[in-house]
Tab-separated table of N, CA, C and O and ligand atoms in Angstrom:
chain	number	residue	atom	x	y	z
A	1	MET	N	11.567	8.557	48.226
A	1	MET	CA	10.939	8.774	46.914
A	1	MET	C	9.504	8.232	46.927
A	1	MET	O	9.275	7.133	47.394
A	2	ASN	N	8.610	9.032	46.427
A	2	ASN	CA	7.202	8.637	46.457
A	2	ASN	C	6.828	7.973	45.125
A	2	ASN	O	6.221	8.591	44.269
A	3	CYS	N	7.227	6.700	44.989
A	3	CYS	CA	7.031	5.999	43.709
A	3	CYS	C	6.070	4.825	43.908
A	3	CYS	O	6.336	3.925	44.714
A	4	LEU	N	4.996	4.833	43.164
A	4	LEU	CA	3.971	3.786	43.276
A	4	LEU	C	4.569	2.396	43.064
A	4	LEU	O	4.293	1.464	43.836
A	5	PHE	N	5.364	2.226	42.008
A	5	PHE	CA	5.866	0.884	41.707
A	5	PHE	C	6.942	0.449	42.708
A	5	PHE	O	7.042	-0.757	43.008
A	6	CYS	N	7.717	1.376	43.252
A	6	CYS	CA	8.639	1.004	44.335
A	6	CYS	C	7.850	0.481	45.539
A	6	CYS	O	8.259	-0.489	46.183
A	7	LYS	N	6.715	1.098	45.808
A	7	LYS	CA	5.876	0.641	46.928
A	7	LYS	C	5.280	-0.731	46.637
A	7	LYS	O	5.170	-1.588	47.526
A	8	ILE	N	4.877	-0.974	45.404
A	8	ILE	CA	4.355	-2.292	45.026
A	8	ILE	C	5.447	-3.344	45.168
A	8	ILE	O	5.232	-4.431	45.728
A	9	ILE	N	6.647	-3.023	44.688
A	9	ILE	CA	7.775	-3.966	44.771
A	9	ILE	C	8.116	-4.260	46.231
A	9	ILE	O	8.430	-5.400	46.588
A	10	ALA	N	8.020	-3.253	47.079
A	10	ALA	CA	8.311	-3.431	48.516
A	10	ALA	C	7.184	-4.157	49.246
A	10	ALA	O	7.315	-4.494	50.426
A	11	GLY	N	6.056	-4.392	48.558
A	11	GLY	CA	4.929	-5.083	49.184
A	11	GLY	C	4.053	-4.172	50.017
A	11	GLY	O	3.151	-4.638	50.731
A	12	GLU	N	4.296	-2.858	49.930
A	12	GLU	CA	3.496	-1.900	50.721
A	12	GLU	C	2.119	-1.679	50.108
A	12	GLU	O	1.183	-1.276	50.789
A	13	ILE	N	2.017	-1.927	48.802
A	13	ILE	CA	0.729	-1.850	48.097
A	13	ILE	C	0.509	-3.217	47.452
A	13	ILE	O	1.410	-3.731	46.780
A	14	PRO	N	-0.658	-3.832	47.666
A	14	PRO	CA	-0.873	-5.181	47.129
A	14	PRO	C	-0.943	-5.199	45.608
A	14	PRO	O	-1.372	-4.235	44.977
A	15	SER	N	-0.510	-6.321	45.037
A	15	SER	CA	-0.595	-6.508	43.588
A	15	SER	C	-0.636	-8.000	43.302
A	15	SER	O	-0.305	-8.813	44.162
A	16	ALA	N	-1.039	-8.340	42.089
A	16	ALA	CA	-1.078	-9.746	41.668
A	16	ALA	C	0.229	-10.051	40.939
A	16	ALA	O	0.414	-9.705	39.772
A	17	ILE	N	1.130	-10.691	41.661
A	17	ILE	CA	2.452	-10.992	41.103
A	17	ILE	C	2.361	-12.271	40.273
A	17	ILE	O	1.849	-13.286	40.741
A	18	VAL	N	2.860	-12.209	39.036
A	18	VAL	CA	2.839	-13.408	38.185
A	18	VAL	C	4.230	-14.020	38.031
A	18	VAL	O	4.365	-15.187	37.665
A	19	TYR	N	5.258	-13.215	38.288
A	19	TYR	CA	6.637	-13.701	38.158
A	19	TYR	C	7.550	-12.751	38.912
A	19	TYR	O	7.284	-11.540	38.953
A	20	GLN	N	8.619	-13.275	39.497
A	20	GLN	CA	9.645	-12.397	40.054
A	20	GLN	C	10.973	-13.117	40.079
A	20	GLN	O	11.041	-14.344	40.148
A	21	ASP	N	12.034	-12.352	39.970
A	21	ASP	CA	13.391	-12.889	40.113
A	21	ASP	C	14.238	-11.818	40.792
A	21	ASP	O	13.703	-10.823	41.289
A	22	GLU	N	15.552	-12.022	40.776
A	22	GLU	CA	16.398	-11.073	41.529
A	22	GLU	C	16.388	-9.669	40.933
A	22	GLU	O	16.647	-8.691	41.635
A	23	ASP	N	16.063	-9.572	39.646
A	23	ASP	CA	16.079	-8.269	38.973
A	23	ASP	C	14.743	-7.550	38.952
A	23	ASP	O	14.687	-6.329	38.891
A	24	CYS	N	13.650	-8.327	38.895
A	24	CYS	CA	12.374	-7.696	38.558
A	24	CYS	C	11.177	-8.364	39.233
A	24	CYS	O	11.278	-9.476	39.759
A	25	VAL	N	10.067	-7.629	39.192
A	25	VAL	CA	8.774	-8.154	39.630
A	25	VAL	C	7.798	-7.914	38.478
A	25	VAL	O	7.818	-6.846	37.858
A	26	ALA	N	6.956	-8.906	38.185
A	26	ALA	CA	5.954	-8.778	37.126
A	26	ALA	C	4.573	-8.920	37.750
A	26	ALA	O	4.291	-9.907	38.448
A	27	ILE	N	3.729	-7.908	37.509
A	27	ILE	CA	2.389	-7.880	38.129
A	27	ILE	C	1.317	-7.687	37.063
A	27	ILE	O	1.583	-7.154	35.983
A	28	ARG	N	0.101	-8.084	37.386
A	28	ARG	CA	-1.022	-7.821	36.482
A	28	ARG	C	-1.393	-6.343	36.540
A	28	ARG	O	-1.471	-5.762	37.634
A	29	ASP	N	-1.620	-5.764	35.362
A	29	ASP	CA	-2.028	-4.354	35.302
A	29	ASP	C	-3.420	-4.216	35.915
A	29	ASP	O	-4.314	-5.040	35.685
A	30	ILE	N	-3.610	-3.146	36.684
A	30	ILE	CA	-4.881	-2.923	37.371
A	30	ILE	C	-6.002	-2.558	36.383
A	30	ILE	O	-7.177	-2.724	36.691
A	31	ASN	N	-5.624	-2.093	35.211
A	31	ASN	CA	-6.588	-1.678	34.187
A	31	ASN	C	-6.202	-2.302	32.845
A	31	ASN	O	-5.713	-1.624	31.936
A	32	PRO	N	-6.408	-3.634	32.725
A	32	PRO	CA	-5.851	-4.371	31.580
A	32	PRO	C	-6.398	-3.908	30.234
A	32	PRO	O	-7.597	-3.682	30.086
A	33	GLN	N	-5.484	-3.791	29.261
A	33	GLN	CA	-5.838	-3.378	27.901
A	33	GLN	C	-5.920	-4.583	26.959
A	33	GLN	O	-6.124	-4.419	25.754
A	34	ALA	N	-5.760	-5.772	27.494
A	34	ALA	CA	-5.835	-7.024	26.723
A	34	ALA	C	-6.133	-8.133	27.737
A	34	ALA	O	-5.967	-7.918	28.947
A	35	PRO	N	-6.576	-9.318	27.270
A	35	PRO	CA	-6.868	-10.410	28.214
A	35	PRO	C	-5.687	-10.709	29.151
A	35	PRO	O	-5.894	-11.010	30.332
A	36	THR	N	-4.476	-10.651	28.614
A	36	THR	CA	-3.288	-10.711	29.466
A	36	THR	C	-2.571	-9.375	29.375
A	36	THR	O	-2.249	-8.908	28.274
A	37	HIS	N	-2.361	-8.734	30.503
A	37	HIS	CA	-1.630	-7.449	30.541
A	37	HIS	C	-0.793	-7.440	31.816
A	37	HIS	O	-1.312	-7.255	32.916
A	38	VAL	N	0.486	-7.680	31.631
A	38	VAL	CA	1.416	-7.794	32.759
A	38	VAL	C	2.461	-6.685	32.644
A	38	VAL	O	2.898	-6.337	31.540
A	39	LEU	N	2.848	-6.134	33.787
A	39	LEU	CA	3.887	-5.104	33.847
A	39	LEU	C	5.145	-5.715	34.457
A	39	LEU	O	5.102	-6.227	35.573
A	40	VAL	N	6.240	-5.662	33.700
A	40	VAL	CA	7.526	-6.161	34.185
A	40	VAL	C	8.352	-4.952	34.609
A	40	VAL	O	8.656	-4.082	33.788
A	41	MET	N	8.700	-4.892	35.884
A	41	MET	CA	9.392	-3.711	36.407
A	41	MET	C	10.646	-4.110	37.164
A	41	MET	O	10.632	-5.083	37.940
A	42	PRO	N	11.751	-3.384	36.942
A	42	PRO	CA	12.971	-3.697	37.698
A	42	PRO	C	12.803	-3.345	39.167
A	42	PRO	O	12.103	-2.384	39.504
A	43	ARG	N	13.438	-4.117	40.029
A	43	ARG	CA	13.406	-3.805	41.468
A	43	ARG	C	14.078	-2.457	41.742
A	43	ARG	O	13.643	-1.714	42.621
A	44	ARG	N	15.150	-2.178	40.976
A	44	ARG	CA	15.846	-0.894	41.121
A	44	ARG	C	15.061	0.179	40.386
A	44	ARG	O	14.571	-0.052	39.271
A	45	HIS	N	14.946	1.322	41.014
A	45	HIS	CA	14.173	2.413	40.406
A	45	HIS	C	14.956	3.093	39.291
A	45	HIS	O	16.046	3.594	39.506
A	46	PHE	N	14.396	3.092	38.081
A	46	PHE	CA	14.827	3.947	36.975
A	46	PHE	C	13.573	4.662	36.504
A	46	PHE	O	12.500	4.052	36.452
A	47	CYS	N	13.712	5.896	36.098
A	47	CYS	CA	12.502	6.597	35.650
A	47	CYS	C	11.968	5.988	34.377
A	47	CYS	O	10.759	5.919	34.150
A	48	CYS	N	12.871	5.511	33.526
A	48	CYS	CA	12.413	5.046	32.210
A	48	CYS	C	13.536	4.296	31.514
A	48	CYS	O	14.647	4.177	32.035
A	49	LEU	N	13.254	3.838	30.312
A	49	LEU	CA	14.229	3.044	29.548
A	49	LEU	C	15.507	3.831	29.276
A	49	LEU	O	16.606	3.263	29.326
A	50	THR	N	15.375	5.099	28.985
A	50	THR	CA	16.550	5.911	28.633
A	50	THR	C	17.595	5.854	29.750
A	50	THR	O	18.786	5.624	29.490
A	51	THR	N	17.159	6.044	30.971
A	51	THR	CA	18.069	6.038	32.122
A	51	THR	C	18.608	4.640	32.385
A	51	THR	O	19.793	4.470	32.688
A	52	ALA	N	17.752	3.641	32.266
A	52	ALA	CA	18.186	2.260	32.542
A	52	ALA	C	19.258	1.816	31.545
A	52	ALA	O	20.247	1.174	31.924
A	53	VAL	N	19.080	2.156	30.274
A	53	VAL	CA	20.087	1.785	29.264
A	53	VAL	C	21.411	2.486	29.562
A	53	VAL	O	22.489	1.899	29.417
A	54	ALA	N	21.336	3.738	30.013
A	54	ALA	CA	22.558	4.483	30.323
A	54	ALA	C	23.267	3.903	31.542
A	54	ALA	O	24.493	3.819	31.577
A	55	GLU	N	22.516	3.485	32.540
A	55	GLU	CA	23.114	3.101	33.825
A	55	GLU	C	23.346	1.596	33.983
A	55	GLU	O	24.258	1.192	34.705
A	56	ASP	N	22.518	0.766	33.337
A	56	ASP	CA	22.671	-0.687	33.476
A	56	ASP	C	22.088	-1.408	32.258
A	56	ASP	O	21.029	-2.037	32.336
A	57	PRO	N	22.782	-1.316	31.114
A	57	PRO	CA	22.234	-1.917	29.891
A	57	PRO	C	22.037	-3.433	29.987
A	57	PRO	O	21.111	-3.978	29.381
A	58	ALA	N	22.889	-4.108	30.737
A	58	ALA	CA	22.746	-5.566	30.862
A	58	ALA	C	21.428	-5.913	31.552
A	58	ALA	O	20.770	-6.915	31.211
A	59	LEU	N	21.029	-5.096	32.511
A	59	LEU	CA	19.750	-5.318	33.193
A	59	LEU	C	18.600	-5.240	32.199
A	59	LEU	O	17.653	-6.035	32.272
A	60	VAL	N	18.687	-4.308	31.263
A	60	VAL	CA	17.604	-4.156	30.284
A	60	VAL	C	17.450	-5.444	29.474
A	60	VAL	O	16.331	-5.880	29.178
A	61	GLY	N	18.575	-6.071	29.128
A	61	GLY	CA	18.513	-7.358	28.438
A	61	GLY	C	17.817	-8.411	29.283
A	61	GLY	O	16.988	-9.186	28.788
A	62	ARG	N	18.126	-8.414	30.572
A	62	ARG	CA	17.485	-9.403	31.453
A	62	ARG	C	15.990	-9.107	31.627
A	62	ARG	O	15.185	-10.036	31.768
A	63	LEU	N	15.629	-7.837	31.589
A	63	LEU	CA	14.194	-7.498	31.675
A	63	LEU	C	13.452	-8.026	30.443
A	63	LEU	O	12.317	-8.497	30.543
A	64	MET	N	14.105	-7.928	29.274
A	64	MET	CA	13.476	-8.471	28.077
A	64	MET	C	13.323	-9.999	28.198
A	64	MET	O	12.293	-10.558	27.795
A	65	GLN	N	14.322	-10.647	28.770
A	65	GLN	CA	14.208	-12.093	29.014
A	65	GLN	C	13.046	-12.377	29.958
A	65	GLN	O	12.306	-13.359	29.772
A	66	ALA	N	12.874	-11.547	30.959
A	66	ALA	CA	11.758	-11.736	31.900
A	66	ALA	C	10.418	-11.575	31.181
A	66	ALA	O	9.459	-12.307	31.484
A	67	CYS	N	10.349	-10.662	30.227
A	67	CYS	CA	9.106	-10.506	29.453
A	67	CYS	C	8.775	-11.790	28.694
A	67	CYS	O	7.607	-12.216	28.649
A	68	VAL	N	9.788	-12.400	28.099
A	68	VAL	CA	9.559	-13.662	27.384
A	68	VAL	C	9.148	-14.750	28.372
A	68	VAL	O	8.252	-15.563	28.089
A	69	LYS	N	9.757	-14.757	29.539
A	69	LYS	CA	9.382	-15.736	30.570
A	69	LYS	C	7.906	-15.567	30.953
A	69	LYS	O	7.164	-16.554	31.052
A	70	VAL	N	7.490	-14.324	31.142
A	70	VAL	CA	6.086	-14.050	31.468
A	70	VAL	C	5.187	-14.538	30.327
A	70	VAL	O	4.141	-15.176	30.568
A	71	ALA	N	5.577	-14.247	29.098
A	71	ALA	CA	4.778	-14.688	27.946
A	71	ALA	C	4.642	-16.213	27.936
A	71	ALA	O	3.566	-16.748	27.643
A	72	GLN	N	5.720	-16.899	28.265
A	72	GLN	CA	5.663	-18.372	28.330
A	72	GLN	C	4.729	-18.824	29.448
A	72	GLN	O	3.874	-19.700	29.243
A	73	LEU	N	4.860	-18.218	30.614
A	73	LEU	CA	4.015	-18.596	31.761
A	73	LEU	C	2.537	-18.343	31.473
A	73	LEU	O	1.667	-19.080	31.939
A	74	GLU	N	2.265	-17.286	30.697
A	74	GLU	CA	0.881	-16.893	30.397
A	74	GLU	C	0.350	-17.570	29.133
A	74	GLU	O	-0.794	-17.318	28.727
A	75	GLY	N	1.184	-18.392	28.496
A	75	GLY	CA	0.740	-19.141	27.308
A	75	GLY	C	0.562	-18.290	26.068
A	75	GLY	O	-0.322	-18.551	25.245
A	76	LEU	N	1.411	-17.274	25.921
A	76	LEU	CA	1.256	-16.327	24.802
A	76	LEU	C	2.172	-16.604	23.617
A	76	LEU	O	1.995	-16.001	22.548
A	77	THR	N	3.153	-17.471	23.793
A	77	THR	CA	4.226	-17.519	22.788
A	77	THR	C	3.775	-18.087	21.443
A	77	THR	O	4.281	-17.686	20.401
A	78	GLN	N	2.818	-18.995	21.448
A	78	GLN	CA	2.399	-19.595	20.179
A	78	GLN	C	1.676	-18.582	19.289
A	78	GLN	O	1.985	-18.453	18.099
A	79	ASP	N	0.732	-17.850	19.845
A	79	ASP	CA	-0.073	-16.926	19.035
A	79	ASP	C	0.546	-15.533	18.931
A	79	ASP	O	0.112	-14.730	18.099
A	80	GLY	N	1.507	-15.248	19.762
A	80	GLY	CA	2.167	-13.944	19.722
A	80	GLY	C	1.655	-12.978	20.762
A	80	GLY	O	0.616	-13.198	21.391
A	81	TYR	N	2.405	-11.918	20.935
A	81	TYR	CA	2.101	-10.946	21.988
A	81	TYR	C	2.856	-9.661	21.689
A	81	TYR	O	3.559	-9.568	20.682
A	82	ARG	N	2.685	-8.681	22.541
A	82	ARG	CA	3.341	-7.379	22.356
A	82	ARG	C	4.075	-6.986	23.631
A	82	ARG	O	3.554	-7.184	24.734
A	83	VAL	N	5.286	-6.447	23.459
A	83	VAL	CA	6.043	-5.868	24.575
A	83	VAL	C	6.286	-4.402	24.242
A	83	VAL	O	6.783	-4.095	23.153
A	84	VAL	N	5.899	-3.525	25.167
A	84	VAL	CA	6.033	-2.091	24.897
A	84	VAL	C	6.399	-1.364	26.182
A	84	VAL	O	6.022	-1.794	27.282
A	85	THR	N	7.162	-0.286	26.027
A	85	THR	CA	7.426	0.587	27.181
A	85	THR	C	7.235	2.033	26.757
A	85	THR	O	7.714	2.438	25.691
A	86	ASN	N	6.501	2.776	27.550
A	86	ASN	CA	6.240	4.182	27.269
A	86	ASN	C	7.293	5.026	27.974
A	86	ASN	O	7.686	4.721	29.104
A	87	ILE	N	7.721	6.089	27.310
A	87	ILE	CA	8.813	6.917	27.837
A	87	ILE	C	8.428	8.393	27.787
A	87	ILE	O	8.206	8.939	26.694
A	88	GLY	N	8.338	8.979	28.978
A	88	GLY	CA	8.178	10.425	29.066
A	88	GLY	C	6.848	10.957	28.560
A	88	GLY	O	5.885	10.221	28.357
A	89	GLU	N	6.833	12.245	28.394
A	89	GLU	CA	5.602	12.974	28.064
A	89	GLU	C	5.000	12.502	26.739
A	89	GLU	O	3.837	12.086	26.680
A	90	ASN	N	5.793	12.543	25.675
A	90	ASN	CA	5.258	12.161	24.366
A	90	ASN	C	4.971	10.672	24.266
A	90	ASN	O	4.145	10.241	23.462
A	91	GLY	N	5.657	9.877	25.091
A	91	GLY	CA	5.382	8.445	25.127
A	91	GLY	C	4.177	8.096	25.983
A	91	GLY	O	3.812	6.929	26.089
A	92	ALA	N	3.580	9.117	26.614
A	92	ALA	CA	2.394	8.937	27.464
A	92	ALA	C	2.674	8.013	28.651
A	92	ALA	O	1.837	7.208	29.052
A	93	GLN	N	3.891	8.152	29.219
A	93	GLN	CA	4.233	7.379	30.426
A	93	GLN	C	3.555	8.020	31.625
A	93	GLN	O	3.725	9.222	31.860
A	94	THR	N	2.778	7.231	32.371
A	94	THR	CA	2.057	7.790	33.527
A	94	THR	C	2.726	7.447	34.858
A	94	THR	O	2.621	8.216	35.799
A	95	VAL	N	3.378	6.300	34.948
A	95	VAL	CA	4.098	5.924	36.165
A	95	VAL	C	5.590	5.990	35.862
A	95	VAL	O	6.081	5.266	34.982
A	96	LYS	N	6.298	6.846	36.599
A	96	LYS	CA	7.692	7.151	36.253
A	96	LYS	C	8.674	6.183	36.919
A	96	LYS	O	9.655	6.604	37.559
A	97	HIS	N	8.368	4.899	36.792
A	97	HIS	CA	9.266	3.809	37.184
A	97	HIS	C	9.240	2.849	35.999
A	97	HIS	O	8.161	2.348	35.640
A	98	LEU	N	10.411	2.631	35.383
A	98	LEU	CA	10.470	1.799	34.182
A	98	LEU	C	9.624	0.533	34.302
A	98	LEU	O	9.723	-0.189	35.305
A	99	HIS	N	8.820	0.273	33.303
A	99	HIS	CA	8.062	-0.978	33.253
A	99	HIS	C	7.798	-1.337	31.803
A	99	HIS	O	7.623	-0.461	30.962
A	100	LEU	N	7.797	-2.635	31.538
A	100	LEU	CA	7.478	-3.132	30.201
A	100	LEU	C	6.107	-3.781	30.255
A	100	LEU	O	5.840	-4.621	31.126
A	101	HIS	N	5.241	-3.384	29.334
A	101	HIS	CA	3.917	-3.980	29.240
A	101	HIS	C	4.025	-5.248	28.385
A	101	HIS	O	4.538	-5.192	27.266
A	102	VAL	N	3.536	-6.368	28.892
A	102	VAL	CA	3.418	-7.600	28.113
A	102	VAL	C	1.923	-7.820	27.878
A	102	VAL	O	1.154	-8.018	28.826
A	103	LEU	N	1.539	-7.732	26.607
A	103	LEU	CA	0.117	-7.761	26.246
A	103	LEU	C	-0.158	-8.933	25.314
A	103	LEU	O	0.597	-9.156	24.350
A	104	GLY	N	-1.242	-9.658	25.565
A	104	GLY	CA	-1.566	-10.770	24.685
A	104	GLY	C	-2.933	-11.351	24.983
A	104	GLY	O	-3.689	-10.829	25.799
A	105	GLY	N	-3.227	-12.427	24.278
A	105	GLY	CA	-4.520	-13.096	24.446
A	105	GLY	C	-5.555	-12.626	23.465
A	105	GLY	O	-6.697	-13.104	23.480
A	106	THR	N	-5.198	-11.689	22.608
A	106	THR	CA	-6.073	-11.212	21.547
A	106	THR	C	-5.197	-10.649	20.444
A	106	THR	O	-3.996	-10.443	20.639
A	107	LYS	N	-5.805	-10.431	19.267
A	107	LYS	CA	-5.036	-9.803	18.183
A	107	LYS	C	-4.951	-8.312	18.482
A	107	LYS	O	-5.957	-7.625	18.556
A	108	MET	N	-3.724	-7.827	18.663
A	108	MET	CA	-3.536	-6.423	18.991
A	108	MET	C	-3.798	-5.555	17.771
A	108	MET	O	-3.609	-5.985	16.630
A	109	SER	N	-4.216	-4.315	18.053
A	109	SER	CA	-4.383	-3.344	16.971
A	109	SER	C	-3.040	-3.070	16.310
A	109	SER	O	-2.007	-3.059	16.956
A	110	GLU	N	-3.075	-2.827	14.983
A	110	GLU	CA	-1.837	-2.461	14.280
A	110	GLU	C	-1.471	-1.012	14.558
A	110	GLU	O	-0.350	-0.588	14.311
A	111	LYS	N	-2.443	-0.275	15.082
A	111	LYS	CA	-2.223	1.131	15.387
A	111	LYS	C	-1.223	1.254	16.535
A	111	LYS	O	-1.313	0.555	17.525
A	112	MET	N	-0.283	2.146	16.428
A	112	MET	CA	0.746	2.305	17.464
A	112	MET	C	0.515	3.557	18.304
A	112	MET	O	1.361	3.909	19.119
A	113	SER	N	-0.603	4.243	18.079
A	113	SER	CA	-0.836	5.451	18.880
A	113	SER	C	-2.281	5.487	19.342
A	113	SER	O	-3.101	4.722	18.896
B	201	5GP	P1	2.280	3.731	31.605
B	201	5GP	O1	1.159	4.567	31.071
B	201	5GP	O2	3.130	4.496	32.602
B	201	5GP	O3	3.102	3.103	30.518
B	201	5GP	O4	1.620	2.516	32.341
B	201	5GP	C1	1.261	2.527	33.690
B	201	5GP	C2	0.386	1.322	33.916
B	201	5GP	O5	0.308	1.087	35.294
B	201	5GP	C3	-1.036	1.494	33.393
B	201	5GP	O6	-1.321	0.478	32.441
B	201	5GP	C4	-1.883	1.395	34.656
B	201	5GP	O7	-3.111	0.723	34.444
B	201	5GP	C5	-0.979	0.631	35.596
B	201	5GP	N1	-1.198	0.918	37.004
B	201	5GP	C6	-1.334	2.152	37.569
B	201	5GP	N2	-1.487	2.053	38.898
B	201	5GP	C7	-1.446	0.719	39.187
B	201	5GP	C8	-1.557	-0.014	40.409
B	201	5GP	O8	-1.718	0.535	41.518
B	201	5GP	N3	-1.473	-1.376	40.322
B	201	5GP	C9	-1.284	-2.006	39.115
B	201	5GP	N4	-1.223	-3.348	39.132
B	201	5GP	N5	-1.184	-1.349	37.947
B	201	5GP	C10	-1.264	0.002	37.979
B	202	ZN	ZN1	10.207	3.425	41.666
């Protein structure tokens, strides 16, 4: 499978890893949309949240825990932050390997689109 994030997880493409555990790897986004912009991605390939919830819902819970862990490591928990995942065409998902964006360090726009 020719998946960019699988290659990053395998170490074939370099990235700035901020956190990892048995389930996931969290890296800095190459094109940050906020002072802190981290992508939390499962080691196992799922195209998106829909498939991951169907195939391993418990993992999705652990990914959310990893997002909070990243927020703590990055010092975001006091002022707040945003966790978002884009799904499919209308969700404007560009990399088809499930990932959660952890965004913080500034007041995010209230706009959701
Ligand atoms: P999506 O639009 O699929 O929700 O988000 C994909 C994200 O992956 C984007 O924010 C984009 O900047 C990031 N990205 C794309 N290619 C790379 C890469 O090679 N390395 C890293 N660290 N981030 C990437
Ligand atoms: Zn993948």
